[in-house]
CSV table of C-alpha atoms in Angstrom, one decimal:
chain,number,residue,atom,x,y,z
L,1,MET,CA,66.6,268.8,12.0
L,2,PHE,CA,68.9,265.9,12.3
L,3,GLU,CA,69.0,262.2,11.4
L,4,LEU,CA,71.0,259.2,12.5
L,5,VAL,CA,73.6,257.9,10.1
L,6,ALA,CA,75.0,254.4,10.3
L,7,LEU,CA,78.8,254.1,10.0
L,8,ARG,CA,81.0,251.0,9.8
L,9,ASP,CA,81.5,248.6,12.8
L,10,GLY,CA,77.9,249.3,13.9
L,11,LEU,CA,78.6,252.9,15.0
L,12,HIS,CA,76.2,255.8,14.5
L,13,THR,CA,76.5,259.5,14.2
L,14,LEU,CA,74.2,262.3,13.1
L,15,ARG,CA,73.7,264.5,10.1
L,16,ASP,CA,72.3,268.0,10.0
L,17,LEU,CA,69.6,267.9,7.3
L,18,GLU,CA,69.7,271.7,6.8
L,19,THR,CA,73.5,272.0,6.0
L,20,GLY,CA,74.0,268.4,4.8
L,21,GLU,CA,77.0,268.1,7.1
L,22,THR,CA,77.7,264.9,9.0
L,23,PHE,CA,79.2,265.0,12.5
L,24,HIS,CA,82.4,262.9,12.9
L,25,PRO,CA,82.0,260.9,9.7
L,26,VAL,CA,83.8,257.6,8.7
L,27,VAL,CA,85.5,256.6,12.0
L,28,GLY,CA,82.7,257.7,14.4
L,29,PRO,CA,82.5,260.4,17.1
L,30,MET,CA,84.9,259.1,19.7
L,31,ALA,CA,87.7,258.0,17.4
L,32,GLU,CA,87.6,261.3,15.5
L,33,ALA,CA,87.4,263.4,18.6
L,34,GLU,CA,90.4,261.7,20.2
L,35,ALA,CA,92.5,261.9,17.0
L,36,ILE,CA,91.7,265.5,16.1
L,37,HIS,CA,91.2,267.2,19.4
L,38,ILE,CA,92.0,265.3,22.6
L,39,GLY,CA,95.4,263.9,21.6
L,40,PRO,CA,96.9,267.2,20.4
L,41,LEU,CA,95.9,269.0,23.6
L,42,ASP,CA,98.5,266.8,25.3
L,43,LEU,CA,96.6,266.9,28.6
L,44,GLU,CA,98.8,264.4,30.5
L,45,THR,CA,101.7,266.8,30.1
L,46,ARG,CA,100.0,270.2,30.1
L,47,LEU,CA,97.6,269.7,33.0
L,48,LEU,CA,100.5,269.6,35.4
L,49,GLY,CA,101.4,272.9,36.9
L,50,TYR,CA,98.0,274.6,36.3
L,51,GLU,CA,95.8,275.6,39.2
L,52,VAL,CA,92.9,275.5,36.8
L,53,PHE,CA,93.3,274.3,33.2
L,54,THR,CA,90.6,275.9,31.0
L,55,ILE,CA,89.3,274.5,27.7
L,56,TRP,CA,87.0,276.1,25.2
L,57,ASP,CA,84.7,273.7,23.3
L,58,VAL,CA,83.7,275.7,20.3
L,59,GLY,CA,80.8,274.0,18.6
L,60,LEU,CA,79.4,271.8,21.3
L,61,GLY,CA,77.1,270.1,18.8
L,62,ALA,CA,76.1,266.7,20.0
L,63,ALA,CA,78.8,266.8,22.6
L,64,ALA,CA,81.0,264.1,21.2
L,65,ASN,CA,84.2,266.1,21.6
L,66,ALA,CA,83.3,267.0,25.1
L,67,VAL,CA,82.5,263.4,26.0
L,68,ALA,CA,85.9,262.3,24.6
L,69,LEU,CA,87.4,264.9,26.8
L,70,LEU,CA,85.5,263.6,29.8
L,71,GLU,CA,86.8,260.0,29.0
L,72,LYS,CA,90.3,261.3,28.8
L,73,LEU,CA,90.1,263.2,32.1
L,74,ALA,CA,88.6,260.1,33.8
L,75,SER,CA,91.7,258.1,32.7
L,76,MET,CA,94.2,260.6,34.2
L,77,ARG,CA,96.4,259.3,36.9
L,78,VAL,CA,96.9,262.6,38.8
L,79,PRO,CA,94.4,265.0,40.4
L,80,PHE,CA,93.5,268.1,38.4
L,81,GLN,CA,91.1,271.0,38.3
L,82,CYS,CA,89.6,271.9,34.9
L,83,LYS,CA,87.2,274.4,33.5
L,84,LEU,CA,85.3,273.5,30.3
L,85,VAL,CA,83.3,276.2,28.5
L,86,SER,CA,81.2,274.9,25.6
L,87,PHE,CA,79.9,277.3,23.0
L,88,ASP,CA,77.1,276.9,20.5
L,89,CYS,CA,74.2,278.8,19.0
L,90,THR,CA,71.6,276.0,19.6
L,91,LEU,CA,71.0,273.0,21.8
L,92,GLU,CA,69.2,271.1,19.1
L,93,PRO,CA,72.0,268.6,18.3
L,94,LEU,CA,72.6,267.9,22.0
L,95,HIS,CA,68.9,267.2,22.6
L,96,PHE,CA,68.9,264.9,19.6
L,97,ALA,CA,71.9,263.1,21.0
L,98,LEU,CA,70.2,262.6,24.3
L,99,ARG,CA,67.1,261.3,22.7
L,100,HIS,CA,69.2,258.8,20.6
L,101,SER,CA,71.8,258.0,23.2
L,102,ALA,CA,71.2,254.3,22.9
L,103,GLN,CA,72.1,254.3,19.2
L,104,LEU,CA,75.0,256.8,19.5
L,105,THR,CA,76.2,255.0,22.7
L,106,TYR,CA,78.9,257.6,23.6
L,107,PRO,CA,76.5,259.7,25.7
L,108,LEU,CA,75.4,256.8,27.8
L,109,PRO,CA,78.0,257.0,30.6
L,110,TRP,CA,77.5,260.7,31.0
L,111,LEU,CA,73.7,261.1,30.6
L,112,ALA,CA,73.2,262.7,33.9
L,113,GLN,CA,75.9,265.3,33.3
L,114,LEU,CA,74.8,266.0,29.7
L,115,THR,CA,71.2,266.4,30.8
L,116,GLU,CA,72.1,268.8,33.6
L,117,LEU,CA,74.2,270.8,31.2
L,118,ALA,CA,71.3,271.0,28.7
L,119,ASP,CA,68.9,272.0,31.4
L,120,ARG,CA,71.0,274.3,33.7
L,121,HIS,CA,73.9,275.2,31.3
L,122,LEU,CA,76.2,274.2,34.2
L,123,THR,CA,77.4,270.9,35.8
L,124,ARG,CA,80.2,269.7,38.0
L,125,ILE,CA,82.0,266.4,37.6
L,126,ILE,CA,84.2,264.9,40.4
L,127,PHE,CA,86.2,262.0,39.0
L,128,GLN,CA,87.4,258.9,40.8
L,129,ASN,CA,91.0,260.0,40.3
L,130,GLY,CA,90.4,263.1,42.3
L,131,GLY,CA,90.0,265.4,39.3
L,132,LEU,CA,87.4,268.1,39.2
L,133,LEU,CA,85.7,269.6,36.2
L,134,ASP,CA,83.3,272.6,36.1
L,135,TRP,CA,81.5,272.6,32.8
L,136,GLU,CA,79.6,275.6,31.6
L,137,LEU,CA,77.5,276.2,28.4
L,138,ARG,CA,77.3,279.5,26.6
L,139,LEU,CA,74.7,279.9,23.9
L,140,GLY,CA,75.1,282.6,21.3
L,141,ASP,CA,77.2,283.9,18.4
L,142,PHE,CA,80.8,282.9,19.1
L,143,THR,CA,82.2,285.4,16.6
L,144,LYS,CA,81.3,288.1,19.2
L,145,LEU,CA,83.7,286.3,21.6
L,146,PRO,CA,81.7,286.3,24.8
L,147,ALA,CA,83.5,286.9,28.0
L,148,ALA,CA,84.9,283.7,29.4
L,149,PRO,CA,88.0,282.6,31.3
L,150,VAL,CA,91.1,282.7,29.0
L,151,PRO,CA,91.6,279.2,27.6
L,152,ASP,CA,94.7,276.9,27.6
L,153,GLY,CA,93.2,274.7,24.9
L,154,ILE,CA,90.5,275.2,22.3
L,155,ILE,CA,88.6,272.4,20.6
L,156,TYR,CA,87.5,274.2,17.5
L,157,ASP,CA,84.7,272.3,15.7
L,158,PRO,CA,82.1,274.6,14.1
L,159,TYR,CA,80.5,273.9,10.8
L,160,SER,CA,82.8,274.1,7.8
L,161,PRO,CA,83.8,277.4,6.1
L,162,ALA,CA,81.5,276.6,3.2
L,163,LYS,CA,78.5,276.7,5.7
L,164,ASN,CA,79.8,279.0,8.4
L,165,LEU,CA,82.4,281.3,6.9
L,166,SER,CA,82.4,284.0,9.7
L,167,MET,CA,83.7,281.4,12.2
L,168,TRP,CA,86.8,280.9,10.0
L,169,SER,CA,87.5,284.4,8.8
L,170,LEU,CA,90.8,286.3,9.3
L,171,ALA,CA,89.0,289.0,11.3
L,172,HIS,CA,87.5,286.4,13.7
L,173,PHE,CA,90.8,284.4,14.2
L,174,SER,CA,92.7,287.7,14.7
L,175,ALA,CA,90.3,288.8,17.4
L,176,LEU,CA,90.4,285.3,19.0
L,177,ARG,CA,94.3,285.4,19.0
L,178,LYS,CA,94.2,288.7,20.8
L,179,ARG,CA,92.1,287.0,23.6
L,180,LEU,CA,94.7,284.3,24.2
L,181,THR,CA,97.0,285.8,26.8
L,182,ARG,CA,98.1,282.4,28.0
L,183,PRO,CA,99.9,279.6,26.1
L,184,ALA,CA,97.1,277.9,24.2
L,185,VAL,CA,96.6,275.1,21.6
L,186,LEU,CA,93.7,275.1,19.1
L,187,THR,CA,92.7,271.9,17.3
L,188,SER,CA,90.7,271.7,14.1
L,189,TYR,CA,89.5,269.1,11.6
L,190,SER,CA,90.5,271.2,8.6
L,191,ARG,CA,93.5,270.5,6.4
L,192,SER,CA,92.7,273.5,4.1
L,193,THR,CA,95.6,275.6,2.9
L,194,ALA,CA,93.4,278.7,3.2
L,195,VAL,CA,92.5,277.9,6.8
L,196,ARG,CA,96.2,277.5,7.6
L,197,VAL,CA,97.1,280.7,5.9
L,198,THR,CA,94.3,282.5,7.8
L,199,LEU,CA,95.5,281.2,11.2
L,200,LEU,CA,99.1,282.1,10.4
L,201,LEU,CA,98.1,285.7,9.3
L,202,ALA,CA,96.0,286.0,12.5
L,203,GLY,CA,99.2,285.4,14.6
L,204,PHE,CA,99.1,281.7,15.3
L,205,TYR,CA,101.8,279.1,14.8
L,206,VAL,CA,100.4,276.3,12.7
L,207,GLY,CA,101.2,272.6,12.5
L,208,ILE,CA,100.0,269.3,11.0
L,209,GLY,CA,97.5,267.3,13.1
L,210,ASP,CA,96.9,263.6,13.0
L,211,ALA,CA,95.0,261.8,10.2
L,212,THR,CA,91.5,260.6,10.7
L,213,GLY,CA,89.0,258.8,8.5
L,214,GLU,CA,89.5,259.9,4.9
L,215,LYS,CA,91.7,262.9,5.9
L,216,ASP,CA,95.5,262.3,5.8
L,217,GLN,CA,96.1,265.2,8.2
L,218,THR,CA,94.3,267.8,10.2
L,219,THR,CA,95.4,271.1,11.7
L,220,VAL,CA,96.8,272.2,15.1
L,221,ALA,CA,97.5,275.9,15.9
L,222,ALA,CA,99.2,277.4,18.9
L,223,THR,CA,100.3,280.7,20.5
L,224,ASP,CA,103.8,279.3,20.8
L,225,LEU,CA,105.9,277.2,18.4
L,226,THR,CA,107.0,274.9,21.2
L,227,LEU,CA,103.5,273.7,21.7
L,228,LEU,CA,103.4,272.1,18.2
L,229,LYS,CA,104.7,268.6,17.6
L,230,ASN,CA,104.7,268.9,13.8
L,231,PRO,CA,104.9,272.6,12.6
L,232,LEU,CA,104.4,273.4,9.0
L,233,PRO,CA,107.8,273.6,7.4
L,234,LEU,CA,109.3,276.3,5.3
L,235,GLN,CA,108.7,274.1,2.2
L,236,TRP,CA,104.9,274.4,2.8
L,237,LEU,CA,105.0,278.0,1.5
L,238,ALA,CA,105.6,276.5,-2.0
L,239,ARG,CA,102.1,275.0,-1.8
L,240,VAL,CA,100.7,278.4,-0.8
L,241,ARG,CA,102.4,280.1,-3.8
L,242,MET,CA,101.0,277.5,-6.2
L,243,SER,CA,97.5,277.3,-4.8
L,244,THR,CA,94.6,279.0,-6.6
L,245,SER,CA,92.7,279.2,-3.3
L,246,ALA,CA,95.1,280.3,-0.6
L,247,ARG,CA,93.7,283.7,0.1
L,248,PRO,CA,92.8,284.2,3.8
L,249,LEU,CA,89.2,283.3,4.6
L,250,GLY,CA,86.7,286.2,4.7
L,251,LEU,CA,87.9,287.6,1.4
L,252,ALA,CA,86.9,286.5,-2.1
L,253,ARG,CA,88.4,283.1,-3.0
L,254,GLY,CA,91.6,283.1,-5.1
L,255,PRO,CA,95.4,283.0,-4.9
L,256,ILE,CA,97.2,284.7,-2.1
L,257,SER,CA,98.1,288.4,-2.6
L,258,ASP,CA,101.7,289.4,-2.8
L,259,ASP,CA,101.4,291.4,0.4
L,260,ASP,CA,99.9,288.5,2.3
L,261,LEU,CA,102.5,286.1,0.9
L,262,ARG,CA,105.3,288.4,2.2
L,263,ARG,CA,103.7,288.5,5.6
L,264,LEU,CA,103.6,284.7,5.6
L,265,GLU,CA,107.3,284.5,4.5
L,266,CYS,CA,108.2,286.8,7.4
L,267,HIS,CA,106.2,284.8,10.0
L,268,PRO,CA,108.5,283.8,12.9
L,269,GLN,CA,107.4,280.2,12.4
L,270,PHE,CA,109.6,280.0,9.3
L,271,HIS,CA,112.6,281.8,10.8
L,272,SER,CA,113.1,279.9,14.0
């Protein structure tokens, strides 16, 4: 069950009544999606040179991140070919967004495509700039990592670790990292030390993402250090050493172990 939530400036978003989590709070769906996910993907640079650029949208939800991506692709000045694969375990928030599109506003320009995706789990968009997007929906448990084309970018937006720990665990991120056989960027709303420790120990490079709403920073991870504009510096490890909750996710909460701390200190990110 969901309900509409009024934000500032007349914007609306939705809240999951079961978990109590609000989608894209404070600044609204489009502004948050652009700051956290679309900007860090650096599409204007990275789309060039790819025959097909593949993006995973993990946690389709009410499709705000996906719509922000569509808006960005529509503004591109060069032709491109993209594949978007959205993952979720339910269509309930998407159906809610379609029923309340007038209040949410962001779905309105893309109602036909969103409706087709909900009905057929597949849609194709041909943009006026010559770009082409094939968009596919996969329903199920993402921690089982269903077969899909290897991504070049990952919009990572599941429920928080407090409500959905398995999607943030070290075991899950380690398995995900092994699937990434091409250079890839993963974007996340989290600024948690434990999340960043988990990503680093899973084999990612990790950087600081842009601020949004009440968050002074978010998180960007990548398979290669050169894909990060603002990598976590060596001095960040002092925060890990002091934290009482830096243990990788999936384990009991607490300070990081000596062994995991040594692994972090040996991570190539801090020796480049």
